[in-house]
PDB file of C-alpha atoms in Angstrom:
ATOM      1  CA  UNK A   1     105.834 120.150 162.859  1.00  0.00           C
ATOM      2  CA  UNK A   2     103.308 121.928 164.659  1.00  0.00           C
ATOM      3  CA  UNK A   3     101.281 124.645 163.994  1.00  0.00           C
ATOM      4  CA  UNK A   4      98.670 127.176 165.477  1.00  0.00           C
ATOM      5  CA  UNK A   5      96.055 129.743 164.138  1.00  0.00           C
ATOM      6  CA  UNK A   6      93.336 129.895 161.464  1.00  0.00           C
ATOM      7  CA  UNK A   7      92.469 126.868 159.950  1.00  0.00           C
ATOM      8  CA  UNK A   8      89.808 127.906 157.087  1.00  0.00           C
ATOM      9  CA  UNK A   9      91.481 126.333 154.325  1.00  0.00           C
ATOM     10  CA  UNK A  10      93.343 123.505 157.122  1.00  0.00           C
ATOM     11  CA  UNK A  11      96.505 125.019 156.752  1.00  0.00           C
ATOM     12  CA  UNK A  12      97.171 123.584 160.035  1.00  0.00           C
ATOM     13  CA  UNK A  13      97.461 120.571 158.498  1.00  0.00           C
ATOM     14  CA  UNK A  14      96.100 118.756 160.680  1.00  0.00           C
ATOM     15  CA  UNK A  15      93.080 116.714 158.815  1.00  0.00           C
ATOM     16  CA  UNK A  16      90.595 119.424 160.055  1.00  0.00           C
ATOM     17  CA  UNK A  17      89.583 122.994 159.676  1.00  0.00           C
ATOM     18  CA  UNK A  18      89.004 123.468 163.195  1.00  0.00           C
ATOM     19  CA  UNK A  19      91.087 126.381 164.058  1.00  0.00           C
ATOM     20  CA  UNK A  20      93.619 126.191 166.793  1.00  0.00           C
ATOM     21  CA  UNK A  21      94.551 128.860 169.713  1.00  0.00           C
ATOM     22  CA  UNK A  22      97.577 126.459 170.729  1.00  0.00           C
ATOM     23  CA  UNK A  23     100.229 124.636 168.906  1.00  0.00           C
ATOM     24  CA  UNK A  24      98.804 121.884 167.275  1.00  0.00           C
ATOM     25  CA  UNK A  25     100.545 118.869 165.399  1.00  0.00           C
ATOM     26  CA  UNK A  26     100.507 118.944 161.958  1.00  0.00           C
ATOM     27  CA  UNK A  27      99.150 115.044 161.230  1.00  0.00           C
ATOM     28  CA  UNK A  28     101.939 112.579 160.426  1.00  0.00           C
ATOM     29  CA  UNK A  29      99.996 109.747 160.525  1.00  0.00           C
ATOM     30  CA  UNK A  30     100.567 106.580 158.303  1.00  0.00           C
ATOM     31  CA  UNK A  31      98.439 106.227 154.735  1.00  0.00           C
ATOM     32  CA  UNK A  32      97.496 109.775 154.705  1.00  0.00           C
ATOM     33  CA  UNK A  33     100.415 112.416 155.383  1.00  0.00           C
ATOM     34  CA  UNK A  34     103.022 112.914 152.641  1.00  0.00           C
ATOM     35  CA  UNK A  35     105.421 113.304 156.122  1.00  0.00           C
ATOM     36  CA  UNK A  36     105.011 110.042 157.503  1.00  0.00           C
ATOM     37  CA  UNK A  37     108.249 108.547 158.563  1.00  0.00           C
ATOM     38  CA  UNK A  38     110.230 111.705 157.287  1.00  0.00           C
ATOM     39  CA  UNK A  39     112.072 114.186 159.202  1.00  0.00           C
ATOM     40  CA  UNK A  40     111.177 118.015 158.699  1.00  0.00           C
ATOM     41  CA  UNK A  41     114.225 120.095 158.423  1.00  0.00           C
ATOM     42  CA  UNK A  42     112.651 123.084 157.293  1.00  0.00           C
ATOM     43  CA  UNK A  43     109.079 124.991 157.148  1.00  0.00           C
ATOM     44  CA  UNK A  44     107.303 128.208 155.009  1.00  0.00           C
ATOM     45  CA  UNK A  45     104.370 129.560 155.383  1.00  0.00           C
ATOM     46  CA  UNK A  46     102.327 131.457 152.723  1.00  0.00           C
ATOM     47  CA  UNK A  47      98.764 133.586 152.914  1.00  0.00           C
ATOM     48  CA  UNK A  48      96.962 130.203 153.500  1.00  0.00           C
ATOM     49  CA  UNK A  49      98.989 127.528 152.537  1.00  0.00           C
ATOM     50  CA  UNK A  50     101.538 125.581 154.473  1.00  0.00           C
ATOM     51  CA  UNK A  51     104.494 123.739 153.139  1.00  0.00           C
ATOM     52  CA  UNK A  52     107.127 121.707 154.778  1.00  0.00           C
ATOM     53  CA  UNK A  53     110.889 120.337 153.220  1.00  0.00           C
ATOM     54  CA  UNK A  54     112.137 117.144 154.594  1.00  0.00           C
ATOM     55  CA  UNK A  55     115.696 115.645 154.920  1.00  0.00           C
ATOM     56  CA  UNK A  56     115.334 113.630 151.931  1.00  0.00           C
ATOM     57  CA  UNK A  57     114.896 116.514 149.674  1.00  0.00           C
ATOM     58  CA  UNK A  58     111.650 116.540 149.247  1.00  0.00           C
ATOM     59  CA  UNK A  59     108.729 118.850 149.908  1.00  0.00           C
ATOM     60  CA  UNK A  60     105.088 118.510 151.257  1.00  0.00           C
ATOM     61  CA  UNK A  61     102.313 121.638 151.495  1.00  0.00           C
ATOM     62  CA  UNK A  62      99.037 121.652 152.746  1.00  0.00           C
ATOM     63  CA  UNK A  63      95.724 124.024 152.917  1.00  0.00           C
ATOM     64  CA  UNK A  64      94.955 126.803 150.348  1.00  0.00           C
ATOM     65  CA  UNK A  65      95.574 125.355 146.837  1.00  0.00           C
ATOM     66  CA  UNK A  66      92.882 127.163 144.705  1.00  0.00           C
ATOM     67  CA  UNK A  67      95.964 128.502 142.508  1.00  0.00           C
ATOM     68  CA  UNK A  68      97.962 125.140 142.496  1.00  0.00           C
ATOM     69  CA  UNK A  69     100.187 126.748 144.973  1.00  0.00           C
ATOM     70  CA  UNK A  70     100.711 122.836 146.941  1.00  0.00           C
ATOM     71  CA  UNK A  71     102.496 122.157 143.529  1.00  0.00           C
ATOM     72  CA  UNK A  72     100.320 118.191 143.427  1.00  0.00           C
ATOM     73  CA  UNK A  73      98.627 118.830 140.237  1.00  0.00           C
ATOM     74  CA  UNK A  74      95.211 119.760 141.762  1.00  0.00           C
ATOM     75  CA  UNK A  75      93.608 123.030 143.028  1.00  0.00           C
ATOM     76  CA  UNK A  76      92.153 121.276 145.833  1.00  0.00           C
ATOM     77  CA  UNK A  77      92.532 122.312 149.398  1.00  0.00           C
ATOM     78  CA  UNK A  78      94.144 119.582 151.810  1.00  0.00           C
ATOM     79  CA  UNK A  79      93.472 119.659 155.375  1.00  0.00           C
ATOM     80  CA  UNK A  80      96.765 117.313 155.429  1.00  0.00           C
ATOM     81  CA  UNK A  81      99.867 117.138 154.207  1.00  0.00           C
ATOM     82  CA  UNK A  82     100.346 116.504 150.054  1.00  0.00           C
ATOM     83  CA  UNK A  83     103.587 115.560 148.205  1.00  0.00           C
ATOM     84  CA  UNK A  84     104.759 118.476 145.692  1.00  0.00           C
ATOM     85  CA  UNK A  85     104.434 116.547 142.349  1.00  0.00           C
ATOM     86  CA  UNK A  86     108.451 114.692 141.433  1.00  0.00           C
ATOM     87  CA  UNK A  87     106.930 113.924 137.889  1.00  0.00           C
ATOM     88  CA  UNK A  88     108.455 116.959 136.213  1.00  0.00           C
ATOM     89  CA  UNK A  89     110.857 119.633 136.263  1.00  0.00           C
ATOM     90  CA  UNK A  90     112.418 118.159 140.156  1.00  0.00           C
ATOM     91  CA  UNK A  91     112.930 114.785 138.676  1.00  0.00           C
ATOM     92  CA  UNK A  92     115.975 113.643 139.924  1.00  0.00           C
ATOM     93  CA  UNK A  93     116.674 116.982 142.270  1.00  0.00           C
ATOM     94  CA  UNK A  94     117.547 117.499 145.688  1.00  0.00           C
ATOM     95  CA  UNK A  95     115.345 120.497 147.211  1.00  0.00           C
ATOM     96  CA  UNK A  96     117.513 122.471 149.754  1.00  0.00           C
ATOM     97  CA  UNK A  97     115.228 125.370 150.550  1.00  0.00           C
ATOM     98  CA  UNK A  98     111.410 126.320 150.253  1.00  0.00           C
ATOM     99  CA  UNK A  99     109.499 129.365 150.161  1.00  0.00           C
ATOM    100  CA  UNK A 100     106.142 130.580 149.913  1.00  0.00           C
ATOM    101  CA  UNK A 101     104.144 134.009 148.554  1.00  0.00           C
ATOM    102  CA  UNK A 102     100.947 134.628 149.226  1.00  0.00           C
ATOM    103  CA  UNK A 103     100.074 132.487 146.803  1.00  0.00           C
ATOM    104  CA  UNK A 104     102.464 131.460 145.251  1.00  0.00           C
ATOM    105  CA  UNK A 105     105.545 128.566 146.203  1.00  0.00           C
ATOM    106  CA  UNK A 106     109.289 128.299 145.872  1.00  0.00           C
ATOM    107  CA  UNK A 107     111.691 125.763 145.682  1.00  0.00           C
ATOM    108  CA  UNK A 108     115.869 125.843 145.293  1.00  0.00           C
ATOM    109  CA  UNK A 109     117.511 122.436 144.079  1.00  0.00           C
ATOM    110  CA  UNK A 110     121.333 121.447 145.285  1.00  0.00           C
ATOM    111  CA  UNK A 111     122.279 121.873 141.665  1.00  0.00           C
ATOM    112  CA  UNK A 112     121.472 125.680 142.046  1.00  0.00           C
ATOM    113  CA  UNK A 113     118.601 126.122 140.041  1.00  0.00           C
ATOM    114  CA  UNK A 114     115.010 127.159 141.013  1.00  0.00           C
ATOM    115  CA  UNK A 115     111.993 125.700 140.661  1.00  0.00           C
ATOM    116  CA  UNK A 116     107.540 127.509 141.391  1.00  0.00           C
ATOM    117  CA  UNK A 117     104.385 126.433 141.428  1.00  0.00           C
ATOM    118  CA  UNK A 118     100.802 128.426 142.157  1.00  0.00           C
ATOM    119  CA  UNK A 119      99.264 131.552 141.421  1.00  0.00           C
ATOM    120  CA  UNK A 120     101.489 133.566 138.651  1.00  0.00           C
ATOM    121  CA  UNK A 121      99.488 136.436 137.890  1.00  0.00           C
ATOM    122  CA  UNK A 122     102.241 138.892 137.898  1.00  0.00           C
ATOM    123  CA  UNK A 123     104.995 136.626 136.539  1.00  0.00           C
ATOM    124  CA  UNK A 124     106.111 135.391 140.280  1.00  0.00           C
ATOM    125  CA  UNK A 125     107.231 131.846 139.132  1.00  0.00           C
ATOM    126  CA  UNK A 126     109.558 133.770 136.728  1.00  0.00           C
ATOM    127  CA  UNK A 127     108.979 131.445 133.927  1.00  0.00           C
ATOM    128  CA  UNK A 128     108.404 134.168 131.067  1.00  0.00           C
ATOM    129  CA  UNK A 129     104.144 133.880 131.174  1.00  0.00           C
ATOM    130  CA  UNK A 130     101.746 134.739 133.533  1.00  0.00           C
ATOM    131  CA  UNK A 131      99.727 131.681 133.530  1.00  0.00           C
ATOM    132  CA  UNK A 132      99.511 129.745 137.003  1.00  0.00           C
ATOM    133  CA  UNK A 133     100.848 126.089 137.691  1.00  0.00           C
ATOM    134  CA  UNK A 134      99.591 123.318 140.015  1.00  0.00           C
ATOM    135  CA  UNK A 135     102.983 121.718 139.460  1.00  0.00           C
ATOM    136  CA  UNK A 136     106.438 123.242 139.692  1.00  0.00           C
ATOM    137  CA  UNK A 137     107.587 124.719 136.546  1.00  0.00           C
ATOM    138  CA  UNK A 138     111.298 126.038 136.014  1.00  0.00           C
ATOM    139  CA  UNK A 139     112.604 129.818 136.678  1.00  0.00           C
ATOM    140  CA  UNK A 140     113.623 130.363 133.461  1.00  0.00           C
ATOM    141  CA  UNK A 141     117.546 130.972 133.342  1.00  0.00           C
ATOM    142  CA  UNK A 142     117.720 131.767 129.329  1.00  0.00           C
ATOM    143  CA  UNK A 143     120.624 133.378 128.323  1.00  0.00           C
ATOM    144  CA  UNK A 144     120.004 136.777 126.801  1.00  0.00           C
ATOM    145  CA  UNK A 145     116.356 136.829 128.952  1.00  0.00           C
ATOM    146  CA  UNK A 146     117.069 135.927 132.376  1.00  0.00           C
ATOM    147  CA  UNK A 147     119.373 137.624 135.203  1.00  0.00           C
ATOM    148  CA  UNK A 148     120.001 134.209 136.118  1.00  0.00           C
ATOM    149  CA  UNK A 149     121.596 132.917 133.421  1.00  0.00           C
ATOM    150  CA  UNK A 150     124.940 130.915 134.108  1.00  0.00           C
ATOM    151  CA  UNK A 151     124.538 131.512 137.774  1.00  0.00           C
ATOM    152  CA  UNK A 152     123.927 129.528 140.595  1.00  0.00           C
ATOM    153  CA  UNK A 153     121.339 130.285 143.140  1.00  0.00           C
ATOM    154  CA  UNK A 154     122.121 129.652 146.713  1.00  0.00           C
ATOM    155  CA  UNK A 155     118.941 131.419 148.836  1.00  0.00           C
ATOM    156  CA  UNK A 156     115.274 132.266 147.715  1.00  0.00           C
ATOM    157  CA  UNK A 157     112.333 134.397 149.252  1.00  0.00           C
ATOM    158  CA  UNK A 158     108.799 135.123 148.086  1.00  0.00           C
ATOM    159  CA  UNK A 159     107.055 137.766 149.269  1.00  0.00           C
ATOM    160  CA  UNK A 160     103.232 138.376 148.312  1.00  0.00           C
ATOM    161  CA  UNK A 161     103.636 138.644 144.987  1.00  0.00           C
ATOM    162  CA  UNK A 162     107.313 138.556 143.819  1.00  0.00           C
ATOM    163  CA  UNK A 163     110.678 136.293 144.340  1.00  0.00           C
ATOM    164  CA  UNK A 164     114.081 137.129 145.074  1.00  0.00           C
ATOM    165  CA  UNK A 165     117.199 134.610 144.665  1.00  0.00           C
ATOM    166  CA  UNK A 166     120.864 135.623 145.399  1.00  0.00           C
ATOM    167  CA  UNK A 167     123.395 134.388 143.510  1.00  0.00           C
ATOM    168  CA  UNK A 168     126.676 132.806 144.513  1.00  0.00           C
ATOM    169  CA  UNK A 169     128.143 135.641 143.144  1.00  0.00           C
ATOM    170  CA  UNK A 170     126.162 137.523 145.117  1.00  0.00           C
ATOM    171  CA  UNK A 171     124.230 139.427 143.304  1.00  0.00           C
ATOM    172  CA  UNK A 172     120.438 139.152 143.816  1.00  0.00           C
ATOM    173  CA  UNK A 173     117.701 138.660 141.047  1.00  0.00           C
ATOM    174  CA  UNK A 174     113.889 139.457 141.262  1.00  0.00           C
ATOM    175  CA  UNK A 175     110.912 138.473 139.117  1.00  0.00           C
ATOM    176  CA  UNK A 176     107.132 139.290 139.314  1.00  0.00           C
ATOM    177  CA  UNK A 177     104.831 142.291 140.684  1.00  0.00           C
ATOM    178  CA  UNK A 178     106.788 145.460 141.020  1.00  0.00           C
ATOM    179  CA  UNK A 179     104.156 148.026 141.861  1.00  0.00           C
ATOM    180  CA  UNK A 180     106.137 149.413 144.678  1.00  0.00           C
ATOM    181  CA  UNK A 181     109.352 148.569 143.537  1.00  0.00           C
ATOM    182  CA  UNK A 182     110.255 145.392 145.426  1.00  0.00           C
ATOM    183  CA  UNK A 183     112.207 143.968 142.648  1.00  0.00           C
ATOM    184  CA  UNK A 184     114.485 146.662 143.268  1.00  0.00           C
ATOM    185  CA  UNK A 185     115.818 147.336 139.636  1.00  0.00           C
ATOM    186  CA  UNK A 186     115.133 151.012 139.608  1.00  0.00           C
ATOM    187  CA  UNK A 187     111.693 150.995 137.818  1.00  0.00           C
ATOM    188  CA  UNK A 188     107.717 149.731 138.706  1.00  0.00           C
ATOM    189  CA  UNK A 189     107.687 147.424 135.707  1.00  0.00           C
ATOM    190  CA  UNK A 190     106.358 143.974 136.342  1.00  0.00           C
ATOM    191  CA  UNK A 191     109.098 141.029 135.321  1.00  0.00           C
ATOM    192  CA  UNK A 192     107.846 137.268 134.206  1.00  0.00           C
ATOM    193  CA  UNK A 193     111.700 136.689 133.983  1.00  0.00           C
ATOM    194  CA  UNK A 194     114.550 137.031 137.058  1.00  0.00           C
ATOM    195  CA  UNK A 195     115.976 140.804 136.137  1.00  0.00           C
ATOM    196  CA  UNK A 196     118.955 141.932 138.211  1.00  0.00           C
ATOM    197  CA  UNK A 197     118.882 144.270 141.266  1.00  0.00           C
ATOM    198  CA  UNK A 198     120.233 147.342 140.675  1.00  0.00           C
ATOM    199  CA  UNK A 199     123.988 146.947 141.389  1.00  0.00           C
ATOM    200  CA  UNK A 200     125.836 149.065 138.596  1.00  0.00           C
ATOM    201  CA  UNK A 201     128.009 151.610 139.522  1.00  0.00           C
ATOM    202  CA  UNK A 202     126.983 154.805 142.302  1.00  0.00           C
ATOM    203  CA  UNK A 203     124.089 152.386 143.481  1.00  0.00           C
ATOM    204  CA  UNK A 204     124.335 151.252 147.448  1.00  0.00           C
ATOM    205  CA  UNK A 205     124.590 147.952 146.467  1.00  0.00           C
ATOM    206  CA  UNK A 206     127.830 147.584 143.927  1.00  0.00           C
ATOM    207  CA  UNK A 207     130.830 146.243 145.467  1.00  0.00           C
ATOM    208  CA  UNK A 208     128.599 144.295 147.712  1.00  0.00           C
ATOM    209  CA  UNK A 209     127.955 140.612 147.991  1.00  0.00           C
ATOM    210  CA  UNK A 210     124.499 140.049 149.243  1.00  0.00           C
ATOM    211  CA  UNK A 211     124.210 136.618 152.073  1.00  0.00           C
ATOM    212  CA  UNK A 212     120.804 136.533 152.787  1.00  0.00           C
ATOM    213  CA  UNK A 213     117.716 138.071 151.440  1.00  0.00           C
ATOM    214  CA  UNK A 214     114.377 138.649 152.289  1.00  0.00           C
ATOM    215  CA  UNK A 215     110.798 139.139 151.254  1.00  0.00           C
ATOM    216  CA  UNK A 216     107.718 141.283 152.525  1.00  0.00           C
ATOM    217  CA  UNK A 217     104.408 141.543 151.169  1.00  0.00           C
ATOM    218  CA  UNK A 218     105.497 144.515 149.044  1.00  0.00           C
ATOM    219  CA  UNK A 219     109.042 145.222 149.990  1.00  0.00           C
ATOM    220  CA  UNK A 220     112.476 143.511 150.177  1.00  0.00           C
ATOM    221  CA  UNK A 221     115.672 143.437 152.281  1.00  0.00           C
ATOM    222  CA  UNK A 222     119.454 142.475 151.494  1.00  0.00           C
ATOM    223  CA  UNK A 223     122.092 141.833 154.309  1.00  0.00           C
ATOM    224  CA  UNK A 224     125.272 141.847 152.828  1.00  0.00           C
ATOM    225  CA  UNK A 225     128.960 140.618 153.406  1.00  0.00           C
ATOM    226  CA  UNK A 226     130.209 143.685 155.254  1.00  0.00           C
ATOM    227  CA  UNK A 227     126.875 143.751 157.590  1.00  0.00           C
ATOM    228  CA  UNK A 228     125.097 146.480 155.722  1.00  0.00           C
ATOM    229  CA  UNK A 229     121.247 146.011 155.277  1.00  0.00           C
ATOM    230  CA  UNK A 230     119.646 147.616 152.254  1.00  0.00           C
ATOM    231  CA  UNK A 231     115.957 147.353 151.308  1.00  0.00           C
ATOM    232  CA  UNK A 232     113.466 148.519 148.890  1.00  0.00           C
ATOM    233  CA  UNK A 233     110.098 148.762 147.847  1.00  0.00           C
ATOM    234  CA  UNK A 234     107.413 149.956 149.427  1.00  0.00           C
ATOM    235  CA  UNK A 235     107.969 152.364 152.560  1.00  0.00           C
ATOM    236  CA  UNK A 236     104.411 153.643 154.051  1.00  0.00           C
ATOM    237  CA  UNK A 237     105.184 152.308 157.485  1.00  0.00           C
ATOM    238  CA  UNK A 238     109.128 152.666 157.327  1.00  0.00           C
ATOM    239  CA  UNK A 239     109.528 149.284 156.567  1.00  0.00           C
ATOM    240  CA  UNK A 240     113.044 150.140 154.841  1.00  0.00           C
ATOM    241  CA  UNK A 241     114.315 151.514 157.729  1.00  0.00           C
ATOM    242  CA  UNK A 242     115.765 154.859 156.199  1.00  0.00           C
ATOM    243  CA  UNK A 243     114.890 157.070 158.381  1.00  0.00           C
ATOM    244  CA  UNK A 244     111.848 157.911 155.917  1.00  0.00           C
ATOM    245  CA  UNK A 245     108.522 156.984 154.587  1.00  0.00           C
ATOM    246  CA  UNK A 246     109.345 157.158 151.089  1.00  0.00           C
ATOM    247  CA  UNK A 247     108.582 154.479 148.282  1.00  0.00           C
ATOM    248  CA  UNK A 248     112.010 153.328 146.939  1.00  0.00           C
ATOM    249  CA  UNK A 249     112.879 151.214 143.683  1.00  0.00           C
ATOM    250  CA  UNK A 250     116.232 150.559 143.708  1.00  0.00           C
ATOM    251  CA  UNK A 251     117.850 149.843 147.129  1.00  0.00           C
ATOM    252  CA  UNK A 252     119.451 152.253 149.924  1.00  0.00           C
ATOM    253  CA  UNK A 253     121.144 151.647 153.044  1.00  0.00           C
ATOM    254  CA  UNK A 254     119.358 151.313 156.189  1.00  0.00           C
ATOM    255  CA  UNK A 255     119.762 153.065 159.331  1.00  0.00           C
ATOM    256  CA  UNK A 256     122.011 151.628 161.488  1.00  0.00           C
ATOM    257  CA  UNK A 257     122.514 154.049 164.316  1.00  0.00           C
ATOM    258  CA  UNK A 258     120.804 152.466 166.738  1.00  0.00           C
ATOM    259  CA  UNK A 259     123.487 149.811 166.446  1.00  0.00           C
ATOM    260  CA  UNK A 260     126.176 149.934 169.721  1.00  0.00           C
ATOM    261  CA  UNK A 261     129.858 150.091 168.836  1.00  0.00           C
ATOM    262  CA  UNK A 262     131.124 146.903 166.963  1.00  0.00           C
ATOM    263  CA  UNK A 263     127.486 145.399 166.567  1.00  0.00           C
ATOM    264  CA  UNK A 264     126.062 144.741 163.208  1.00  0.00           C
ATOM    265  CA  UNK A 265     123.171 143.046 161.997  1.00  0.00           C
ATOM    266  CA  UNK A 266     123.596 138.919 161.220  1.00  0.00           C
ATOM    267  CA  UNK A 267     120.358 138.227 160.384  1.00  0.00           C
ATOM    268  CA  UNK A 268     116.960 139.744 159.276  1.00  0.00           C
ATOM    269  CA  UNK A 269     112.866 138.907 158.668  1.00  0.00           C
ATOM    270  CA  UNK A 270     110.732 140.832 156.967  1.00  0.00           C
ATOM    271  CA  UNK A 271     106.293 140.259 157.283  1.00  0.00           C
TER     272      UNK A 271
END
């Protein structure tokens, strides 16, 4: 892995806070790197934290970790790489995916299920409180409480302060701050548990199956099945793509007609 930028907190990872106007490698070195002798297959990067998921399923994070958001059971910062604590909830789990808030971290297990850690001030690690965790804690999946109850999860985003997970039957659920309507079920309300995206019947997204999601600092975006993108949230800078500047809370379509004939979007970021 290597890495380039500020380096305050040393979420370069690289054993100093000397920050870095070229690609630098994040340290690897032998007695004090949690990715020694492990291959990196995947990467995330938060406000000022770092963390890294390896082939063998697990997952390292460095820098920023005043809200417990490198998930080792400390809020110290590490200039170098940490192992997310094993101990608890991902005992015995496979991670397949990471991502990370502002400050705030994700993690999705092969069995479908979805795991946070950090700062949870506005419910983002979905676990039904709103008090923060230095290690990972479970997205609660209650039946009767949670929009992800029986379901498997197969992608996750965090944006600043909320999460998003898709299901495999492709419908998306969203948890945490919902100020500008990022959780995209048709109201501002905050969530501490996973509530659905609106999807019932005359919205833009029923009959769809969402494939990949996405995450912004305040808004979110859905590619679906049948290459339409929709998004939601908040819209000062036209973020949505709509065609407008307008705050939206439940999701609609965006503009596509810059597209040429027979192209369609296959895949989408959102900062």
């Amino acid at each position: 892995v290597a890495a380039w930028g500020s380096n305050y907190d040393g979420e370069l990872g690289t054993g100093s806070f000397d920050d870095s106007l070229v690609p630098v490698e994040v340290s690897n070195t032998p007695g004090i790197s949690a990715i020694t002798g492990k291959t990196v297959t995947s990467i995330a990067a938060g406000q000022w934290h770092s963390l890294a998921l390896c082939s063998d399923g697990t997952v390292s994070g460095w820098g920023y970790n005043s809200d417990g958001e490198l998930g080792n059971n400390s809020t110290t910062e590490s200039s170098l790489p940490v192992a997310v604590d094993r101990s608890g909830v991902l005992s015995g789990k496979t991670v397949v995916a990471i991502a990370a808030g502002c400050y705030h971290s994700l993690a999705l297990c092969s069995d479908g299920t979805v795991v946070a850690w950090g700062d949870n001030t506005y419910g983002q690690l979905g676990n039904n409180s709103t008090t923060g965790s230095s290690l990972p804690v479970a997205v609660n999946t209650s039946a009767g409480q949670s929009a992800l109850a029986g379901k498997s999860v197969v992608a996750i985003a965090a944006g600043g302060y909320h999460s998003l997970a898709p299901c495999s039957d492709g419908t998306p659920g969203s948890w945490g701050y919902n100020g500008a309507g990022q959780l995209g079920e048709n109201s501002p309300t905050q969530r501490l548990v996973p509530v659905a995206v609106a999807n019932s019947s005359g919205t833009t997204l029923y009959g769809r199956t969402v494939t990949r999601i996405q995450a912004g600092e305040s808004h979110s975006l859905a590619l679906c099945t049948d290459g339409t993108l929709l998004a939601w949230g908040w819209n000062g800078s036209g973020q949505l793509g709509d065609a407008t500047t307008i705050q939206r809370l439940a999701p609609v379509v965006a503009n596509t007609a810059a597209l040429s004939a027979g192209e369609r979007i296959v895949l989408t970021g959102a900062g």
